[in-house]
C-alpha cells in the first residue's frame, strides 16, 4: 500500500530507536525504487559514535530540485506498559494512529512519500522525462541523538556527488494546536558555556585567608541574567541566556570552596553570530568582574547556528497549499528548539511543516488520521505549485 497511513504504520512497526534502523529505511527504499527513484544507502561512522544508516533518493536530473527531508529514528518508548497500545504497533484507534514516531516524524515522512508517489503517478511521466525538475528524499537515522553521522554528513556526501538542492521541506511537527497554524522558516541558534570563577580555598573561620567565589559567581549570574542580550529582530524573538546549574563541588560546611561553576545556554537570534555573541558575553563578564574577580567562560562547541528562510515565492506557495487544504493561513514562525533544518539551510532555503506536535516524545504519541490525510494533500499542493 502506498497511501500515507499504510506507510506510516509500516514505519512505526520498525522500532528504530536511535541508532537502530530496524528496517525503517528498507520500507522507504522498496517504495521509492519501485517508483523509479535512484536510491542510495550511505552509512557514516565516527570514533566513539554508532554507525548510522542514511538514505538519499532522487528522481529527475534537471532543475528545479525540491527535496523532502526527515528522520526515521525515534526516541525510546519509555514505560511501554503505560501505553494504551503497543508503542511500535502502529495501531489505529478512535481516528488516531498510535506509536512512537507517529508525529515525530515517521508520519510526516509517510505523507511526503505518499504525496510524491501520487503526484508522479497522476502526472504519468517521470520528472527527468518531461524536463520539469527533480524530487528527492534526504532521510537520516540519528536526528534524535548527537546528529553526527546523519544529515550533516549526508549533505556533504550529496554535495560531493554533485547534488544541488533548490528548496527543501522538512517534515518536523511544526504545527502547535491544529494543522495549518505554523510554518517554521527559521530557528534561533544555540550556544552553551560554563562560567567559572576562581577563588582561594580556606577555613570558614578565617575568611581573610581565603577568597570565596560563591558571592562573586552569584553577582555575575544576576548581572548576565538581568541585562537583555537584545530586544528581538524582524523575524526573531529576543535572545535569552538561561543558567541551568551552579556547582562548587563542596560537601563540607566549614570549607570555603576554591572554585564555582555555573552552566548556561543561550538561544540567540539573527542579530548575532556565534563569534559576536561570545564576545558580547565575555565583555559583560569582564565588566562586572573588574580586577577583583578571576572569572572566565569555557564555551562548548556548537553547530546549532541561527538560520532564516526569508519570506518569498517558496514560502508563499507553501502558505497557499496549506490554506487551500486547512482554511488557515499559517504563521511564519522562528520559535522553538533546533532541528536538522539548521544544517540544510547551508545548502538551500528550507521550511519545516509537518503534523501537530502536541504528543511528540510522550506516552501514547499519536497523530489524527485526518491530519495525515491533510498533510499528504498539502505536500501534493506544494508539488503542483512548485512545478507549476
XYZ file of C-alpha atoms in Angstrom:
388
model
C 0.000 0.000 0.000
C 1.292 3.453 -0.876
C -1.183 5.660 0.990
C 0.269 7.732 3.822
C -1.445 5.848 6.656
C -0.176 2.456 5.456
C 3.369 3.782 5.006
C 3.303 5.388 8.453
C 2.115 2.150 10.066
C 4.870 0.167 8.344
C 7.479 2.679 9.567
C 6.175 2.736 13.142
C 6.346 -1.058 13.306
C 10.108 -0.745 12.865
C 11.441 0.009 16.400
C 14.116 2.381 15.115
C 15.260 3.921 18.390
C 18.494 5.802 17.669
C 20.905 4.401 16.452
C 18.954 1.312 15.317
C 17.305 1.378 11.890
C 15.257 -1.794 12.431
C 14.166 -1.911 8.795
C 12.638 1.567 8.524
C 14.846 2.647 5.637
C 14.126 -0.657 3.866
C 10.444 0.306 3.820
C 11.265 3.579 2.085
C 13.853 2.098 -0.254
C 11.412 -0.502 -1.570
C 8.687 2.071 -2.203
C 10.960 4.575 -3.905
C 12.823 2.074 -6.054
C 9.509 0.719 -7.310
C 8.571 4.275 -8.345
C 11.773 4.742 -10.341
C 13.929 6.613 -7.849
C 17.679 6.098 -7.769
C 18.216 5.105 -4.134
C 21.472 5.296 -2.214
C 22.047 3.853 1.256
C 25.003 5.544 2.914
C 26.461 4.585 6.295
C 28.578 7.044 8.249
C 30.697 6.411 11.320
C 32.995 8.277 13.660
C 35.110 7.082 16.595
C 33.075 6.975 19.760
C 29.728 7.083 17.972
C 27.404 4.483 16.485
C 27.330 3.761 12.756
C 24.259 5.386 11.184
C 22.478 4.251 8.038
C 21.030 7.030 5.869
C 19.051 7.182 2.642
C 19.156 9.505 -0.342
C 16.795 9.002 -3.272
C 16.240 11.140 -6.361
C 14.142 11.080 -9.493
C 14.832 13.553 -12.273
C 18.047 15.270 -13.320
C 17.043 18.857 -14.016
C 16.192 21.965 -12.035
C 14.239 22.952 -10.077
C 15.069 20.371 -7.453
C 12.931 20.056 -4.319
C 13.930 17.661 -1.557
C 11.882 16.289 1.324
C 13.948 15.708 4.449
C 13.324 13.808 7.640
C 14.497 11.216 10.134
C 13.272 7.699 10.788
C 14.942 7.354 14.178
C 12.801 7.885 17.266
C 13.264 8.416 20.977
C 12.760 5.449 23.341
C 9.202 4.429 24.115
C 9.652 4.898 27.866
C 7.370 2.783 30.046
C 5.739 0.622 27.400
C 3.273 -0.728 29.957
C 1.871 2.798 30.243
C 0.922 2.919 26.547
C -2.711 2.313 25.589
C -1.448 0.222 22.666
C 1.931 -1.199 21.763
C 4.442 1.593 21.313
C 5.506 0.109 17.979
C 2.188 -1.421 16.944
C 1.066 1.293 14.533
C -2.483 0.710 15.733
C -5.347 2.942 14.635
C -7.910 3.666 17.318
C -10.601 6.306 17.553
C -9.387 8.151 14.485
C -5.751 8.316 15.661
C -2.601 6.494 14.600
C -0.666 5.492 17.717
C 3.017 4.698 18.024
C 6.448 6.125 18.674
C 7.232 8.324 15.707
C 3.630 8.837 14.605
C 4.165 12.585 14.996
C 7.953 12.910 15.207
C 8.360 12.174 12.417
C 7.503 8.944 10.626
C 4.032 10.302 9.979
C 5.488 13.319 8.172
C 7.810 11.159 6.072
C 4.914 8.877 5.127
C 2.865 11.877 3.978
C 5.683 13.223 1.806
C 6.336 9.833 0.209
C 2.631 9.248 -0.450
C 2.246 12.746 -1.909
C 5.220 12.346 -4.219
C 4.217 8.879 -5.416
C 0.664 10.058 -6.085
C 1.906 13.145 -7.892
C 4.217 11.145 -10.156
C 1.548 8.549 -10.893
C -1.078 11.130 -11.806
C 1.334 13.127 -13.934
C 2.089 9.979 -15.872
C 5.727 10.751 -16.603
C 8.858 10.964 -14.538
C 10.399 14.418 -13.984
C 13.531 13.511 -15.933
C 11.393 12.621 -18.965
C 9.469 15.889 -19.156
C 12.300 18.170 -18.065
C 10.251 19.623 -15.241
C 12.680 19.227 -12.424
C 13.670 16.731 -9.765
C 12.350 15.385 -6.469
C 14.459 13.760 -3.797
C 14.409 12.489 -0.234
C 17.076 13.091 2.437
C 16.382 10.680 5.275
C 18.670 10.229 8.279
C 18.797 7.939 11.287
C 20.362 9.970 14.108
C 18.433 13.234 14.472
C 17.175 12.331 17.944
C 20.677 11.814 19.315
C 24.008 13.521 18.670
C 23.324 14.285 14.976
C 26.882 13.453 13.964
C 26.541 10.699 11.367
C 23.288 11.784 9.771
C 22.120 14.895 7.951
C 25.419 16.782 8.251
C 27.406 14.060 6.525
C 24.623 13.088 4.147
C 24.514 16.664 2.845
C 28.285 16.694 2.470
C 28.152 13.367 0.628
C 25.438 14.663 -1.695
C 27.343 17.864 -2.437
C 30.483 15.875 -3.252
C 28.395 13.800 -5.657
C 27.259 16.954 -7.445
C 23.772 17.115 -5.976
C 22.308 20.627 -5.785
C 19.091 21.442 -3.984
C 16.904 24.428 -4.774
C 14.444 24.089 -1.896
C 13.665 21.734 0.968
C 10.617 20.790 3.020
C 11.459 19.215 6.378
C 8.534 17.279 7.828
C 9.100 18.050 11.505
C 5.888 18.511 13.542
C 5.696 22.285 13.206
C 2.023 22.839 14.000
C 1.237 23.770 17.594
C -2.511 23.275 18.002
C -4.048 22.418 14.633
C -3.000 21.596 11.093
C -2.076 24.739 9.239
C -1.266 27.026 12.141
C 2.517 27.286 11.737
C 5.398 27.005 9.271
C 8.906 27.166 10.715
C 11.046 29.378 8.488
C 13.992 29.663 10.855
C 15.393 28.772 14.241
C 17.458 30.598 16.801
C 20.996 29.385 17.354
C 22.044 27.536 20.494
C 25.276 28.116 22.410
C 26.204 26.597 25.774
C 29.007 27.504 28.131
C 30.276 27.337 31.686
C 31.033 30.432 33.756
C 33.986 29.725 36.071
C 35.079 31.870 38.991
C 38.360 31.050 40.717
C 38.723 31.645 44.456
C 41.074 30.621 47.215
C 40.055 27.681 49.373
C 40.176 28.150 53.114
C 38.589 27.648 56.530
C 35.292 29.466 57.055
C 36.566 30.754 60.433
C 39.412 32.576 58.688
C 37.810 34.198 55.619
C 40.592 36.744 55.323
C 42.900 33.917 54.312
C 40.548 32.750 51.541
C 38.633 34.222 48.650
C 35.067 32.945 48.359
C 33.959 32.534 44.720
C 30.311 31.907 45.601
C 29.214 35.554 46.137
C 31.223 36.522 43.067
C 29.569 33.999 40.775
C 26.197 34.987 42.206
C 26.827 38.612 41.209
C 27.859 37.550 37.725
C 24.818 35.319 37.316
C 22.485 38.143 38.281
C 24.261 40.622 36.014
C 24.193 38.329 32.978
C 20.578 37.335 33.605
C 19.262 40.851 34.141
C 20.673 42.618 31.097
C 18.936 41.629 27.831
C 21.112 40.421 25.007
C 18.825 42.215 22.541
C 15.171 43.070 22.022
C 14.450 40.789 19.076
C 14.554 41.325 15.329
C 12.075 41.451 12.462
C 11.731 37.656 12.291
C 13.001 36.501 15.689
C 12.072 36.830 19.336
C 14.701 38.230 21.737
C 17.750 36.120 22.517
C 17.788 34.668 26.021
C 20.543 33.451 28.336
C 19.459 30.915 30.944
C 21.589 29.489 33.743
C 20.877 25.789 34.240
C 23.149 24.735 37.119
C 25.511 26.125 39.774
C 28.128 23.949 41.436
C 31.069 24.375 43.806
C 31.895 20.705 44.293
C 31.946 21.162 48.049
C 30.462 18.693 50.529
C 31.839 20.411 53.638
C 30.143 23.241 55.514
C 33.326 24.577 57.109
C 35.367 24.996 53.913
C 35.287 27.948 51.550
C 35.458 26.417 48.049
C 38.239 27.236 45.667
C 36.110 27.405 42.548
C 32.491 27.946 41.488
C 30.980 26.936 38.135
C 27.666 27.840 36.516
C 26.395 26.270 33.299
C 24.194 28.214 30.895
C 22.600 28.063 27.471
C 21.849 30.914 25.071
C 19.236 30.827 22.337
C 20.207 33.658 20.039
C 18.683 35.363 17.016
C 19.994 36.781 13.750
C 21.353 39.909 15.424
C 24.337 37.795 16.471
C 26.831 35.360 15.052
C 28.329 32.705 17.290
C 31.536 34.732 17.476
C 29.901 38.103 18.196
C 27.680 36.524 20.835
C 30.643 35.057 22.688
C 32.443 38.404 22.574
C 29.395 40.197 23.970
C 29.011 37.839 26.924
C 32.732 37.855 27.698
C 32.751 41.661 27.665
C 29.911 41.733 30.182
C 31.686 39.236 32.435
C 34.887 41.304 32.324
C 32.975 44.494 33.114
C 31.365 43.050 36.251
C 34.435 41.077 37.341
C 36.778 44.043 37.102
C 40.197 43.450 38.626
C 38.878 41.728 41.733
C 37.257 38.563 40.351
C 39.051 35.879 38.405
C 36.344 34.796 36.011
C 36.246 33.256 32.553
C 33.979 31.216 30.285
C 34.537 27.792 28.789
C 32.467 27.600 25.602
C 31.120 24.324 24.296
C 31.421 23.571 20.577
C 28.137 24.217 18.783
C 26.800 23.501 15.310
C 23.403 24.977 16.108
C 23.648 28.264 14.266
C 20.793 30.652 13.628
C 19.170 30.440 10.208
C 16.302 32.078 8.355
C 14.482 31.351 5.114
C 13.219 34.781 4.142
C 9.567 35.006 3.114
C 9.197 34.932 -0.653
C 7.840 32.817 -3.530
C 8.699 29.488 -1.869
C 7.021 30.307 1.429
C 4.131 31.857 -0.485
C 3.377 28.653 -2.392
C 3.552 26.627 0.832
C 1.152 29.025 2.538
C -1.228 28.776 -0.426
C -1.166 24.961 -0.344
C -1.816 24.923 3.404
C -4.596 27.481 3.224
C -6.322 25.577 0.430
C -6.482 22.365 2.500
C -6.984 23.695 6.034
C -8.604 27.090 5.555
C -5.916 28.575 7.802
C -3.176 30.993 6.881
C -0.153 29.706 8.810
C 2.122 31.880 10.892
C 5.689 32.106 9.618
C 7.498 31.262 12.844
C 11.078 31.047 14.104
C 10.288 29.835 17.630
C 11.210 26.512 19.204
C 14.349 24.465 19.561
C 16.803 23.190 16.985
C 16.290 20.742 14.128
C 18.217 19.375 11.161
C 16.988 22.379 9.194
C 19.965 24.260 10.630
C 22.238 22.036 8.540
C 20.083 22.054 5.417
C 19.913 25.868 5.444
C 23.564 25.961 4.375
C 22.629 24.277 1.087
C 19.225 25.700 0.153
C 16.193 27.531 1.566
C 14.270 25.238 3.923
C 10.910 25.311 5.642
C 9.563 22.994 8.321
C 5.994 21.814 8.086
C 4.584 18.577 9.426
C 1.950 17.226 11.787
C 0.659 18.658 15.065
C 3.385 18.206 17.669
C 1.400 18.044 20.912
C 2.154 14.380 21.708
C 5.689 14.006 20.335
C 8.046 12.152 22.692
C 5.106 11.371 25.031
C 3.453 8.146 26.103
C 0.683 7.395 23.574
C 2.237 9.543 20.861
C -0.433 9.783 18.178
C -1.466 11.594 15.021
C -5.005 12.145 13.818
C -5.710 10.132 10.690
C -7.490 13.198 9.307
C -4.306 15.239 9.800
C -2.240 12.613 7.984
C -4.615 12.895 5.057
C -4.477 16.706 5.158
C -0.683 16.797 5.271
C -0.477 14.491 2.267
C -2.791 16.815 0.334
C -0.741 19.841 1.409
C 2.518 18.270 0.214
C 0.767 17.396 -3.042
C -0.323 21.019 -3.364
C 3.233 22.209 -2.777
C 4.480 19.933 -5.549
C 1.837 21.088 -8.012
C 2.620 24.723 -7.354
C 6.372 24.158 -7.305
C 6.472 22.561 -10.733
C 3.691 24.848 -11.972
